[in-house]
Amino acid sequence: MKKHIFTFLVLILAAPWLFAGTVTPAADIPAYYTSLNNKSAANLWTAVSSVAAKNRGNLGYDGLYNAYIKTDSYPADSVGKAGMVWDMYSECGYEHNRRKCGSYSSECDCYNREHSIPKSWFGGSTSGIGCDIFHVVPTDGKVNGMRSAYVYGEVKGNPEYTSYSGHKKGTGAAIINARKTICAEAGSTTPCSAGTVFEPVDQYKGDFARGYMGVMASWNKDMTKAEGSKFFQSSYSASTNYGLTAYGVALLMKWHREDPVSQKEIDRNNGIQETQGNRNPFIDYPYLAEYIWGEHAGETVDMSRLMSSSDPAFIPGVSDGTRTDTIPPVPPTPEAIENTQISTNYEKILRDGRLLIRINGEIYSITGQKVE
C-alpha cells in the first residue's frame, strides 16, 4: 500500500484524538475496576453494578441544571458555541440557566431536562433514578416533547416527524443485530420491533445506549418498575439479560458498537464523577458490554485485555475498547500532512463489526491493509 495513503488513514483516525480537549479522569481507572477482573456471568454483573453505584450522590432534580455546566457544555474550541449547553436533541446553542422551559411552540424556544429513560416507565418520580444525570440530559423542549415516552428505535420508511437536526419519530424497523444479539421474541424467529419509536441522530446513539447500560447497572433491580417498556423486564439474571428484553439487548448493543465512545462522553463521565460522584463502566471500558450482553456473554473477563477510554492509545470515536484495535496516536508531522496527495473523498464504514475506511472507492482496514 502506498505510504501516503497509510499516512492519510492514520491522520483520519487519529483526528479526534489530535484535536479534542482531554480531561484527566478523577480516579485511576484500572484500579477503580479491579473488582471486575476474573468475574463472569452473574458475578460480573454484581461487580459491575457495585462499581457503577460507587460514591453515587443525589444532585436533586433542580440541581441538574447547574451540574450541566460541568457535564454538558460545548468545549472552548467550539466555534460559536463555546460554553453553551451541549444538547443532543438540537443544535440551538442555549446558554446555561437561560431560556429554560416553561412553554414552547417551536424548536430552539427553550431547553429542559429529558429523561432518556422516560420517568413514566418507573413511576414518574424525579428523585432517585428520576434525577440520575447519566440519563437525564439537557434537550430542546420541542424535540423532547415530540419524543414523549416513545421507546428508542430506528424508523422504518417515512417518519411522522423529523427535527431540524435530524431526530425522527415514526414506525419502528425490525432490529437485526449480528454477533449473538439478533432480536426475536421468545419462541419466534421473526425480528422484533417496537411500534412507534424515536430515533436520535447517529452521532449520539452510542451515548444514549451507554447511558441506559450505566443506569441499569447502577440502579440494578430498582429498574424493575420499568417492566413493559419494551426495553426492560422485571427479572435480573443471565437468562433474562440482566433486566433487558431481547429488543433492548439488540438495539443497545447495535448502537453501542456502531457509535463508539467519543471525547464528549469521556468528558461527561468525568464531569459526572465530579458532580454526582459515580462513573459509567461502559464508557470507561466499552468492550465490557460484550461480556454481559454480547459475543462474550458468560465468559470470564480479563480486564488487562480490555482498553479503557483513558488509555493513551484509545482513539475517541474509533476504538471499541479491545487491545487489538489500537493505532499509535502519534501526531503526523507537518511534512506528512503537506505531502498527502490523495483525495479527501473518504468515509468510515462498519462491516461485520469491523471499522473500515473507504478511500476513492477502495476499502482499507485501520492498519492500512487493503480489503477485498
XYZ file of C-alpha atoms in Angstrom:
372
model
C 0.000 0.000 0.000
C 1.291 3.479 -0.828
C 2.839 5.220 2.125
C 0.867 8.428 1.684
C -2.427 6.533 1.812
C -1.462 4.911 5.110
C -0.374 8.300 6.468
C -3.749 9.694 5.497
C -5.545 6.794 7.203
C -3.671 7.490 10.415
C -4.487 11.183 10.103
C -8.203 10.429 9.636
C -8.416 8.027 12.530
C -6.226 9.999 14.897
C -8.050 13.272 14.210
C -10.471 13.025 17.172
C -7.512 12.373 19.472
C -5.411 15.157 17.982
C -7.903 17.958 18.145
C -10.177 17.128 21.086
C -9.505 18.558 24.501
C -8.724 15.967 27.128
C -9.799 15.699 30.733
C -7.794 13.649 33.209
C -10.078 11.112 34.921
C -10.803 11.888 38.551
C -9.657 8.400 39.571
C -7.114 5.852 38.386
C -9.334 3.901 36.013
C -7.683 0.431 36.059
C -7.551 0.459 39.871
C -11.156 1.649 40.023
C -12.278 -1.526 38.235
C -10.073 -4.230 39.763
C -13.134 -5.872 41.357
C -14.368 -6.869 37.881
C -11.297 -8.911 36.973
C -11.775 -12.670 36.501
C -15.537 -12.382 37.012
C -18.187 -13.858 34.712
C -21.954 -14.057 34.296
C -23.955 -13.080 37.418
C -20.790 -12.433 39.442
C -19.583 -9.987 36.815
C -22.953 -8.234 36.715
C -22.938 -7.881 40.506
C -19.429 -6.411 40.416
C -20.328 -4.025 37.584
C -23.445 -2.896 39.473
C -21.443 -2.260 42.607
C -18.784 -0.166 40.902
C -21.386 1.730 38.829
C -23.122 2.855 42.028
C -19.884 3.601 43.902
C -19.989 7.056 45.539
C -23.248 7.905 43.745
C -24.812 11.004 45.265
C -28.077 12.806 44.653
C -27.996 16.110 42.833
C -31.744 16.593 43.138
C -33.875 17.411 40.127
C -33.293 21.162 40.435
C -29.565 20.622 40.837
C -29.236 19.111 37.361
C -29.251 22.477 35.584
C -26.143 23.691 37.415
C -24.459 20.308 37.024
C -24.959 20.577 33.255
C -22.449 23.427 33.233
C -19.797 20.873 34.162
C -21.182 17.876 32.240
C -22.900 19.206 29.113
C -21.062 22.250 27.778
C -19.522 22.642 24.352
C -15.707 22.788 24.665
C -13.770 26.020 24.380
C -12.763 25.366 20.765
C -16.374 25.055 19.540
C -16.981 27.817 17.014
C -19.882 29.985 18.146
C -20.952 27.610 20.944
C -18.109 27.526 23.454
C -19.514 27.021 26.947
C -23.104 26.670 25.739
C -25.435 23.763 26.510
C -24.470 20.672 24.524
C -27.952 19.491 23.634
C -28.075 16.099 21.914
C -31.585 16.782 20.551
C -30.791 20.056 18.747
C -28.071 22.460 17.681
C -29.778 25.543 19.072
C -26.942 26.869 21.220
C -28.598 27.615 24.565
C -26.825 29.499 27.332
C -26.821 27.657 30.654
C -29.686 28.577 33.010
C -31.276 30.883 30.456
C -34.333 30.099 28.293
C -35.266 27.091 30.385
C -38.732 25.688 29.582
C -41.639 26.799 30.514
C -43.643 26.512 27.418
C -42.557 26.104 23.833
C -44.095 26.032 20.389
C -41.076 25.590 18.130
C -37.581 24.155 18.211
C -34.989 26.455 19.771
C -37.580 28.145 22.025
C -36.084 26.711 25.219
C -34.332 23.709 26.734
C -35.289 21.370 29.549
C -34.389 18.048 31.207
C -35.042 14.945 29.130
C -35.385 11.542 30.769
C -33.836 9.440 28.030
C -35.292 6.559 30.083
C -38.789 8.086 30.417
C -39.763 8.657 34.031
C -43.237 7.245 33.375
C -41.565 3.851 32.901
C -40.560 3.739 36.559
C -43.419 5.558 38.240
C -42.920 9.214 37.309
C -40.552 10.183 40.105
C -37.944 12.899 39.646
C -35.903 11.647 42.596
C -33.586 8.638 42.756
C -33.419 7.177 39.252
C -35.502 10.128 38.105
C -32.673 12.614 38.660
C -29.709 10.440 37.673
C -27.716 12.712 35.375
C -26.396 9.775 33.356
C -29.756 9.536 31.597
C -31.414 12.899 32.411
C -29.853 15.191 29.827
C -30.447 18.768 28.645
C -32.505 18.878 25.447
C -34.593 21.168 23.294
C -38.105 21.344 24.740
C -39.953 20.882 21.457
C -37.960 17.800 20.421
C -38.207 16.416 23.951
C -41.985 16.772 23.749
C -42.037 15.088 20.348
C -40.069 12.167 21.771
C -42.572 11.909 24.662
C -42.219 8.414 26.200
C -41.752 6.564 22.933
C -39.137 3.831 23.019
C -35.851 4.431 21.205
C -35.561 2.630 17.897
C -34.880 3.005 14.193
C -37.594 4.483 11.989
C -38.801 2.471 9.016
C -39.863 4.347 5.896
C -41.084 7.936 6.077
C -41.019 9.413 9.580
C -44.031 11.150 11.096
C -41.786 13.962 12.289
C -38.181 14.986 11.693
C -36.487 17.686 13.757
C -34.247 20.353 12.247
C -31.170 18.408 13.337
C -32.420 15.036 12.079
C -34.100 13.268 15.007
C -37.084 11.213 13.884
C -40.318 9.736 15.148
C -42.165 7.017 13.251
C -42.889 3.340 12.837
C -40.064 1.207 14.192
C -38.000 -1.040 11.956
C -37.090 -4.565 13.000
C -33.730 -4.632 14.766
C -31.441 -7.331 13.426
C -28.037 -7.262 15.023
C -25.119 -9.576 14.435
C -22.772 -11.169 16.998
C -25.227 -13.058 19.229
C -27.765 -10.266 19.614
C -30.415 -10.962 16.969
C -33.694 -9.658 18.294
C -36.592 -12.109 18.204
C -39.395 -12.663 20.662
C -39.291 -15.875 22.699
C -40.213 -18.885 20.586
C -40.162 -16.909 17.333
C -37.685 -16.309 14.542
C -39.402 -13.091 13.461
C -37.286 -10.000 14.177
C -38.978 -7.774 16.749
C -39.707 -4.071 16.605
C -41.359 -1.651 18.989
C -44.292 0.149 17.324
C -43.806 3.925 17.249
C -40.210 4.844 18.074
C -37.965 7.868 18.487
C -34.629 7.753 16.672
C -31.785 10.087 17.693
C -29.190 11.118 15.129
C -26.372 8.635 14.548
C -23.654 10.563 16.381
C -25.431 10.218 19.750
C -26.908 6.725 19.510
C -23.985 5.163 21.358
C -24.147 7.895 24.014
C -27.761 7.048 24.789
C -27.118 3.287 24.663
C -24.285 3.504 27.183
C -26.349 5.856 29.328
C -29.025 3.162 29.540
C -26.440 0.500 30.351
C -24.814 2.553 33.092
C -28.102 3.493 34.755
C -29.288 -0.126 34.604
C -26.110 -1.281 36.303
C -26.085 1.485 38.903
C -29.713 1.058 39.961
C -29.843 -2.675 39.195
C -33.107 -4.206 40.419
C -34.671 -0.800 41.083
C -35.223 -0.700 37.335
C -37.818 -3.470 37.536
C -40.569 -0.848 37.683
C -39.851 -0.208 34.001
C -41.143 -3.654 33.009
C -43.339 -3.481 29.925
C -41.463 -0.555 28.418
C -40.173 -2.725 25.539
C -36.651 -2.328 26.934
C -36.780 -3.645 30.488
C -38.127 -6.662 32.311
C -38.527 -7.424 35.986
C -36.129 -10.354 36.322
C -32.399 -9.805 36.672
C -30.389 -12.898 35.726
C -28.243 -14.194 32.883
C -31.280 -15.873 31.300
C -33.198 -12.597 31.287
C -30.342 -10.407 30.028
C -29.938 -8.759 33.462
C -33.176 -6.838 33.044
C -33.179 -6.163 29.287
C -35.658 -7.517 26.758
C -34.466 -9.089 23.512
C -35.296 -5.793 21.809
C -33.342 -3.840 24.409
C -30.238 -6.002 24.004
C -30.333 -5.881 20.212
C -30.818 -2.119 19.922
C -28.436 -1.031 22.688
C -25.647 -3.312 21.510
C -26.156 -2.251 17.891
C -25.883 1.428 18.772
C -23.052 0.797 21.229
C -20.994 -0.892 18.504
C -21.807 1.478 15.659
C -21.169 4.699 17.605
C -18.023 4.216 19.760
C -17.233 6.266 22.863
C -16.466 9.866 21.951
C -14.433 12.544 23.690
C -17.734 14.181 24.631
C -18.725 11.070 26.611
C -15.321 10.784 28.271
C -15.511 14.396 29.410
C -19.136 13.984 30.525
C -18.290 10.863 32.521
C -15.504 12.737 34.314
C -17.814 15.696 34.925
C -20.481 13.427 36.389
C -17.973 11.934 38.802
C -17.134 15.469 39.913
C -20.813 16.343 40.439
C -22.902 13.217 41.090
C -19.964 11.111 42.265
C -20.111 7.889 40.228
C -18.873 6.688 36.840
C -20.291 4.699 33.929
C -18.334 1.438 33.440
C -19.430 1.152 29.808
C -17.847 4.499 28.959
C -14.666 3.656 30.851
C -14.447 0.123 29.386
C -16.637 -0.022 26.258
C -15.863 -3.647 25.416
C -17.133 -4.724 28.823
C -20.673 -4.762 27.395
C -19.715 -7.723 25.210
C -19.151 -9.821 28.365
C -22.654 -9.092 29.617
C -24.909 -8.815 26.557
C -22.682 -9.553 23.569
C -20.424 -12.074 21.917
C -18.544 -12.947 25.138
C -21.587 -13.162 27.419
C -20.938 -15.645 30.218
C -17.176 -15.695 29.685
C -14.615 -14.639 32.277
C -13.315 -11.132 31.730
C -9.599 -10.417 31.868
C -9.534 -6.654 32.396
C -5.957 -6.454 31.126
C -7.300 -7.461 27.686
C -9.668 -4.515 27.594
C -8.685 -0.953 26.811
C -10.087 1.849 28.915
C -11.130 5.116 27.315
C -8.487 6.818 29.487
C -5.711 4.763 27.847
C -3.371 6.964 25.747
C -3.843 4.555 22.833
C -7.642 4.876 22.920
C -8.923 6.944 19.989
C -12.284 8.574 20.809
C -14.927 7.819 18.221
C -12.893 4.949 16.747
C -11.671 2.457 19.375
C -14.117 -0.183 20.567
C -12.169 -0.913 23.737
C -10.190 -4.016 22.773
C -6.424 -4.278 22.815
C -6.319 -5.317 19.161
C -7.830 -2.181 17.639
C -5.078 0.261 18.553
C -3.418 2.717 16.240
C -0.491 4.539 17.841
C -1.851 8.044 18.432
C 1.233 9.778 17.010
C 0.515 13.181 15.510
C 1.526 13.297 11.823
C 4.319 15.701 11.017
C 3.583 18.900 9.082
C 5.561 17.371 6.187
C 3.311 14.291 6.183
C 0.211 16.444 6.065
C 1.674 18.623 3.313
C 2.650 15.568 1.258
C -0.773 13.917 1.500
C -1.734 13.905 -2.164
C -4.883 11.823 -2.254
C -8.484 12.864 -2.467
C -10.290 13.571 0.805
C -13.205 11.550 -0.536
C -13.238 9.062 2.329
C -15.711 7.661 4.796
C -15.718 5.372 7.810
C -17.816 2.246 7.359
C -18.730 -0.662 9.617
C -18.679 -4.192 8.165
C -19.279 -7.273 10.306
C -18.361 -5.313 13.403
C -15.071 -4.008 11.916
C -14.253 -0.362 11.349
C -13.022 0.169 7.772
C -12.168 3.190 5.651
C -13.305 3.754 2.047
C -10.945 5.984 0.031
C -11.672 6.696 -3.612
C -13.850 3.609 -3.802
C -11.292 1.228 -2.253
C -11.641 -0.299 1.226
C -8.809 -0.375 3.782
C -8.517 -1.679 7.331
C -7.495 0.725 10.071
C -3.973 -0.718 9.905
C -3.705 0.218 6.248
C -4.319 -3.160 4.596
C -6.476 -3.225 1.506
C -9.692 -5.220 1.983
C -11.115 -7.106 -0.977
